[in-house]
């Protein structure tokens, strides 16, 4: 049975006691740019420095990638590999949908559409279900299986699901300075 993403958030009562302030299953976000994929936006912190102890803290979920010192946490369920060609949607409609639902998602992607991209983030990518292939710009590949944590340090890469099963990944992204 596939994992159903769930978010639980703690905070403080008016008296300063630790309490649970959220416990829900986030709704998936899908876009034509990644057919069959579901994004579960969980939590994010503003750019700058993370703070704790705030009353009524709210997540920062957009833009998709955090700026310097900001963070994002999400689950992404990648669709299973399909060998048959998929219809190509209207590029303008795809761009408009991404801008509305997941602004900034496609900004770091290269124009040739092969999925290669580079972000100014430190990413922790944890495979929870299935398997997902990470390809680097030199053609080197590694397949992540459940229990694998990959640390992505701003390298040029692309993700591919080559399996006939969906893959569920957890990504934690932290905005960083490129040196």
PDB file of C-alpha atoms in Angstrom:
ATOM      1  CA  UNK A   1       0.000   0.000   0.000  1.00  0.00           C
ATOM      2  CA  UNK A   2       1.507   3.368  -0.977  1.00  0.00           C
ATOM      3  CA  UNK A   3       2.427   5.908   1.668  1.00  0.00           C
ATOM      4  CA  UNK A   4      -0.130   8.680   2.139  1.00  0.00           C
ATOM      5  CA  UNK A   5       1.806  11.890   2.892  1.00  0.00           C
ATOM      6  CA  UNK A   6       0.908  13.452   6.232  1.00  0.00           C
ATOM      7  CA  UNK A   7       2.033  16.704   7.876  1.00  0.00           C
ATOM      8  CA  UNK A   8       2.110  17.276  11.636  1.00  0.00           C
ATOM      9  CA  UNK A   9       3.290  20.646  12.966  1.00  0.00           C
ATOM     10  CA  UNK A  10       4.004  21.630  16.564  1.00  0.00           C
ATOM     11  CA  UNK A  11       3.784  25.081  18.083  1.00  0.00           C
ATOM     12  CA  UNK A  12       2.949  26.806  21.348  1.00  0.00           C
ATOM     13  CA  UNK A  13      -0.278  27.535  23.174  1.00  0.00           C
ATOM     14  CA  UNK A  14      -0.938  31.075  24.445  1.00  0.00           C
ATOM     15  CA  UNK A  15       0.487  29.843  27.779  1.00  0.00           C
ATOM     16  CA  UNK A  16       3.707  28.713  26.096  1.00  0.00           C
ATOM     17  CA  UNK A  17       3.016  24.979  26.256  1.00  0.00           C
ATOM     18  CA  UNK A  18       4.032  22.776  23.324  1.00  0.00           C
ATOM     19  CA  UNK A  19       0.984  21.764  21.250  1.00  0.00           C
ATOM     20  CA  UNK A  20       0.104  20.167  17.942  1.00  0.00           C
ATOM     21  CA  UNK A  21      -1.176  22.917  15.647  1.00  0.00           C
ATOM     22  CA  UNK A  22      -1.615  20.934  12.413  1.00  0.00           C
ATOM     23  CA  UNK A  23      -2.214  17.318  11.477  1.00  0.00           C
ATOM     24  CA  UNK A  24      -3.483  16.693   7.959  1.00  0.00           C
ATOM     25  CA  UNK A  25      -2.849  14.997   4.650  1.00  0.00           C
ATOM     26  CA  UNK A  26      -1.788  17.697   2.184  1.00  0.00           C
ATOM     27  CA  UNK A  27      -3.538  17.839  -1.164  1.00  0.00           C
ATOM     28  CA  UNK A  28      -1.327  16.896  -4.112  1.00  0.00           C
ATOM     29  CA  UNK A  29      -0.439  19.476  -6.734  1.00  0.00           C
ATOM     30  CA  UNK A  30       0.010  18.243 -10.287  1.00  0.00           C
ATOM     31  CA  UNK A  31       1.227  20.077 -13.377  1.00  0.00           C
ATOM     32  CA  UNK A  32       1.406  19.123 -17.047  1.00  0.00           C
ATOM     33  CA  UNK A  33       5.159  19.809 -16.987  1.00  0.00           C
ATOM     34  CA  UNK A  34       5.607  16.488 -15.101  1.00  0.00           C
ATOM     35  CA  UNK A  35       2.740  14.230 -16.214  1.00  0.00           C
ATOM     36  CA  UNK A  36       1.536  11.851 -13.529  1.00  0.00           C
ATOM     37  CA  UNK A  37       3.660  13.399 -10.772  1.00  0.00           C
ATOM     38  CA  UNK A  38       2.128  14.638  -7.512  1.00  0.00           C
ATOM     39  CA  UNK A  39       3.791  17.329  -5.390  1.00  0.00           C
ATOM     40  CA  UNK A  40       2.936  17.411  -1.682  1.00  0.00           C
ATOM     41  CA  UNK A  41       4.151  20.784  -0.410  1.00  0.00           C
ATOM     42  CA  UNK A  42       4.733  20.338   3.309  1.00  0.00           C
ATOM     43  CA  UNK A  43       6.582  23.217   4.944  1.00  0.00           C
ATOM     44  CA  UNK A  44       9.051  25.962   4.216  1.00  0.00           C
ATOM     45  CA  UNK A  45      10.806  28.772   6.022  1.00  0.00           C
ATOM     46  CA  UNK A  46      11.394  32.304   4.761  1.00  0.00           C
ATOM     47  CA  UNK A  47      14.675  33.269   3.194  1.00  0.00           C
ATOM     48  CA  UNK A  48      17.223  34.491   5.725  1.00  0.00           C
ATOM     49  CA  UNK A  49      17.359  32.703   9.012  1.00  0.00           C
ATOM     50  CA  UNK A  50      14.908  30.139  10.341  1.00  0.00           C
ATOM     51  CA  UNK A  51      13.115  31.104  13.551  1.00  0.00           C
ATOM     52  CA  UNK A  52      11.372  29.034  16.198  1.00  0.00           C
ATOM     53  CA  UNK A  53       9.015  30.094  18.965  1.00  0.00           C
ATOM     54  CA  UNK A  54       6.857  32.307  16.737  1.00  0.00           C
ATOM     55  CA  UNK A  55       3.157  32.323  17.477  1.00  0.00           C
ATOM     56  CA  UNK A  56       1.033  31.172  14.526  1.00  0.00           C
ATOM     57  CA  UNK A  57       3.995  30.321  12.271  1.00  0.00           C
ATOM     58  CA  UNK A  58       2.929  29.831   8.665  1.00  0.00           C
ATOM     59  CA  UNK A  59       4.742  27.808   6.011  1.00  0.00           C
ATOM     60  CA  UNK A  60       6.412  29.467   3.045  1.00  0.00           C
ATOM     61  CA  UNK A  61       5.675  27.143   0.138  1.00  0.00           C
ATOM     62  CA  UNK A  62       6.324  29.439  -2.811  1.00  0.00           C
ATOM     63  CA  UNK A  63       8.369  30.118  -4.766  1.00  0.00           C
ATOM     64  CA  UNK A  64       9.169  26.446  -5.245  1.00  0.00           C
ATOM     65  CA  UNK A  65      12.905  26.796  -4.563  1.00  0.00           C
ATOM     66  CA  UNK A  66      14.003  28.689  -1.436  1.00  0.00           C
ATOM     67  CA  UNK A  67      16.336  31.658  -1.518  1.00  0.00           C
ATOM     68  CA  UNK A  68      19.412  32.016   0.644  1.00  0.00           C
ATOM     69  CA  UNK A  69      18.778  30.576   4.106  1.00  0.00           C
ATOM     70  CA  UNK A  70      15.196  29.572   3.313  1.00  0.00           C
ATOM     71  CA  UNK A  71      13.984  25.980   3.226  1.00  0.00           C
ATOM     72  CA  UNK A  72      11.325  23.786   1.664  1.00  0.00           C
ATOM     73  CA  UNK A  73      10.185  20.269   2.559  1.00  0.00           C
ATOM     74  CA  UNK A  74       8.010  18.247   0.204  1.00  0.00           C
ATOM     75  CA  UNK A  75       7.099  14.804  -0.992  1.00  0.00           C
ATOM     76  CA  UNK A  76       7.094  14.157  -4.723  1.00  0.00           C
ATOM     77  CA  UNK A  77       5.530  11.030  -6.160  1.00  0.00           C
ATOM     78  CA  UNK A  78       7.102  10.410  -9.563  1.00  0.00           C
ATOM     79  CA  UNK A  79       4.966   8.606 -12.134  1.00  0.00           C
ATOM     80  CA  UNK A  80       6.028   5.171 -13.327  1.00  0.00           C
ATOM     81  CA  UNK A  81       7.964   5.003 -16.587  1.00  0.00           C
ATOM     82  CA  UNK A  82       5.758   4.824 -19.665  1.00  0.00           C
ATOM     83  CA  UNK A  83       7.256   3.421 -22.854  1.00  0.00           C
ATOM     84  CA  UNK A  84       4.566   4.794 -25.137  1.00  0.00           C
ATOM     85  CA  UNK A  85       4.920   8.422 -26.269  1.00  0.00           C
ATOM     86  CA  UNK A  86       2.802  10.943 -24.411  1.00  0.00           C
ATOM     87  CA  UNK A  87       0.937  13.818 -26.080  1.00  0.00           C
ATOM     88  CA  UNK A  88       2.886  17.062 -25.975  1.00  0.00           C
ATOM     89  CA  UNK A  89       0.817  19.789 -24.288  1.00  0.00           C
ATOM     90  CA  UNK A  90       0.816  23.418 -25.368  1.00  0.00           C
ATOM     91  CA  UNK A  91       4.064  24.969 -23.978  1.00  0.00           C
ATOM     92  CA  UNK A  92       2.369  28.271 -23.134  1.00  0.00           C
ATOM     93  CA  UNK A  93      -0.389  26.487 -21.186  1.00  0.00           C
ATOM     94  CA  UNK A  94       2.217  24.395 -19.336  1.00  0.00           C
ATOM     95  CA  UNK A  95       4.239  27.489 -18.392  1.00  0.00           C
ATOM     96  CA  UNK A  96       1.112  29.331 -17.245  1.00  0.00           C
ATOM     97  CA  UNK A  97      -0.009  26.378 -15.096  1.00  0.00           C
ATOM     98  CA  UNK A  98       3.424  26.012 -13.446  1.00  0.00           C
ATOM     99  CA  UNK A  99       3.539  29.774 -12.770  1.00  0.00           C
ATOM    100  CA  UNK A 100       0.159  29.531 -11.004  1.00  0.00           C
ATOM    101  CA  UNK A 101       0.574  26.289  -9.066  1.00  0.00           C
ATOM    102  CA  UNK A 102       4.343  25.935  -8.474  1.00  0.00           C
ATOM    103  CA  UNK A 103       5.979  29.288  -9.280  1.00  0.00           C
ATOM    104  CA  UNK A 104       9.707  29.013  -9.802  1.00  0.00           C
ATOM    105  CA  UNK A 105       9.675  25.232 -10.432  1.00  0.00           C
ATOM    106  CA  UNK A 106      10.938  25.456 -14.005  1.00  0.00           C
ATOM    107  CA  UNK A 107      13.241  28.491 -13.575  1.00  0.00           C
ATOM    108  CA  UNK A 108      16.473  26.461 -13.172  1.00  0.00           C
ATOM    109  CA  UNK A 109      15.657  24.060 -16.021  1.00  0.00           C
ATOM    110  CA  UNK A 110      17.541  24.302 -19.295  1.00  0.00           C
ATOM    111  CA  UNK A 111      15.646  25.235 -22.455  1.00  0.00           C
ATOM    112  CA  UNK A 112      16.209  21.985 -24.369  1.00  0.00           C
ATOM    113  CA  UNK A 113      13.605  20.166 -22.261  1.00  0.00           C
ATOM    114  CA  UNK A 114      15.821  17.248 -21.241  1.00  0.00           C
ATOM    115  CA  UNK A 115      15.290  17.901 -17.525  1.00  0.00           C
ATOM    116  CA  UNK A 116      18.830  19.012 -16.674  1.00  0.00           C
ATOM    117  CA  UNK A 117      18.910  21.769 -14.085  1.00  0.00           C
ATOM    118  CA  UNK A 118      21.052  23.356 -11.398  1.00  0.00           C
ATOM    119  CA  UNK A 119      19.796  25.010  -8.215  1.00  0.00           C
ATOM    120  CA  UNK A 120      21.505  27.081  -5.556  1.00  0.00           C
ATOM    121  CA  UNK A 121      20.345  24.735  -2.811  1.00  0.00           C
ATOM    122  CA  UNK A 122      21.590  21.968  -0.584  1.00  0.00           C
ATOM    123  CA  UNK A 123      19.063  19.177  -1.132  1.00  0.00           C
ATOM    124  CA  UNK A 124      18.458  16.097   0.943  1.00  0.00           C
ATOM    125  CA  UNK A 125      16.623  13.624  -1.305  1.00  0.00           C
ATOM    126  CA  UNK A 126      15.270  10.567   0.514  1.00  0.00           C
ATOM    127  CA  UNK A 127      13.707   7.664  -1.369  1.00  0.00           C
ATOM    128  CA  UNK A 128      10.657   6.313   0.469  1.00  0.00           C
ATOM    129  CA  UNK A 129       9.052   4.055  -2.164  1.00  0.00           C
ATOM    130  CA  UNK A 130      10.018   2.657  -5.545  1.00  0.00           C
ATOM    131  CA  UNK A 131      13.248   3.723  -7.174  1.00  0.00           C
ATOM    132  CA  UNK A 132      14.418   6.872  -8.912  1.00  0.00           C
ATOM    133  CA  UNK A 133      17.487   7.492 -11.042  1.00  0.00           C
ATOM    134  CA  UNK A 134      19.658  10.589 -10.661  1.00  0.00           C
ATOM    135  CA  UNK A 135      21.796  11.430 -13.694  1.00  0.00           C
ATOM    136  CA  UNK A 136      24.639  13.950 -13.508  1.00  0.00           C
ATOM    137  CA  UNK A 137      25.791  16.108 -16.413  1.00  0.00           C
ATOM    138  CA  UNK A 138      28.682  13.729 -17.209  1.00  0.00           C
ATOM    139  CA  UNK A 139      26.270  10.816 -17.703  1.00  0.00           C
ATOM    140  CA  UNK A 140      27.017   9.167 -14.342  1.00  0.00           C
ATOM    141  CA  UNK A 141      23.874   7.671 -12.786  1.00  0.00           C
ATOM    142  CA  UNK A 142      22.790   6.245  -9.458  1.00  0.00           C
ATOM    143  CA  UNK A 143      19.474   4.603  -8.599  1.00  0.00           C
ATOM    144  CA  UNK A 144      17.941   5.547  -5.283  1.00  0.00           C
ATOM    145  CA  UNK A 145      15.960   2.820  -3.519  1.00  0.00           C
ATOM    146  CA  UNK A 146      13.934   3.024  -0.294  1.00  0.00           C
ATOM    147  CA  UNK A 147      16.105   4.136   2.601  1.00  0.00           C
ATOM    148  CA  UNK A 148      18.622   5.989   0.416  1.00  0.00           C
ATOM    149  CA  UNK A 149      19.462   9.609   1.260  1.00  0.00           C
ATOM    150  CA  UNK A 150      21.221  11.582  -1.450  1.00  0.00           C
ATOM    151  CA  UNK A 151      22.842  14.929  -0.631  1.00  0.00           C
ATOM    152  CA  UNK A 152      22.701  17.144  -3.715  1.00  0.00           C
ATOM    153  CA  UNK A 153      25.167  20.056  -3.491  1.00  0.00           C
ATOM    154  CA  UNK A 154      24.073  22.275  -6.360  1.00  0.00           C
ATOM    155  CA  UNK A 155      25.287  19.993  -9.170  1.00  0.00           C
ATOM    156  CA  UNK A 156      23.774  19.885 -12.658  1.00  0.00           C
ATOM    157  CA  UNK A 157      21.422  16.906 -12.787  1.00  0.00           C
ATOM    158  CA  UNK A 158      18.112  15.376 -13.825  1.00  0.00           C
ATOM    159  CA  UNK A 159      15.731  12.848 -12.280  1.00  0.00           C
ATOM    160  CA  UNK A 160      14.196   9.894 -14.158  1.00  0.00           C
ATOM    161  CA  UNK A 161      11.911   7.111 -13.069  1.00  0.00           C
ATOM    162  CA  UNK A 162      12.955   4.141 -15.225  1.00  0.00           C
ATOM    163  CA  UNK A 163      10.828   1.646 -13.284  1.00  0.00           C
ATOM    164  CA  UNK A 164       7.289   0.447 -13.896  1.00  0.00           C
ATOM    165  CA  UNK A 165       6.248   1.606 -10.396  1.00  0.00           C
ATOM    166  CA  UNK A 166       5.815   5.133  -9.006  1.00  0.00           C
ATOM    167  CA  UNK A 167       8.578   6.452  -6.748  1.00  0.00           C
ATOM    168  CA  UNK A 168       7.943   8.555  -3.645  1.00  0.00           C
ATOM    169  CA  UNK A 169      10.720  10.944  -2.666  1.00  0.00           C
ATOM    170  CA  UNK A 170      11.087  13.327   0.242  1.00  0.00           C
ATOM    171  CA  UNK A 171      13.066  16.466  -0.582  1.00  0.00           C
ATOM    172  CA  UNK A 172      14.389  19.000   1.899  1.00  0.00           C
ATOM    173  CA  UNK A 173      15.883  22.027   0.138  1.00  0.00           C
ATOM    174  CA  UNK A 174      17.944  24.738   1.804  1.00  0.00           C
ATOM    175  CA  UNK A 175      18.829  27.925  -0.083  1.00  0.00           C
ATOM    176  CA  UNK A 176      22.611  28.305  -0.384  1.00  0.00           C
ATOM    177  CA  UNK A 177      25.348  30.567  -1.741  1.00  0.00           C
ATOM    178  CA  UNK A 178      27.169  29.311  -4.831  1.00  0.00           C
ATOM    179  CA  UNK A 179      30.924  29.710  -4.524  1.00  0.00           C
TER     180      UNK A 179
END
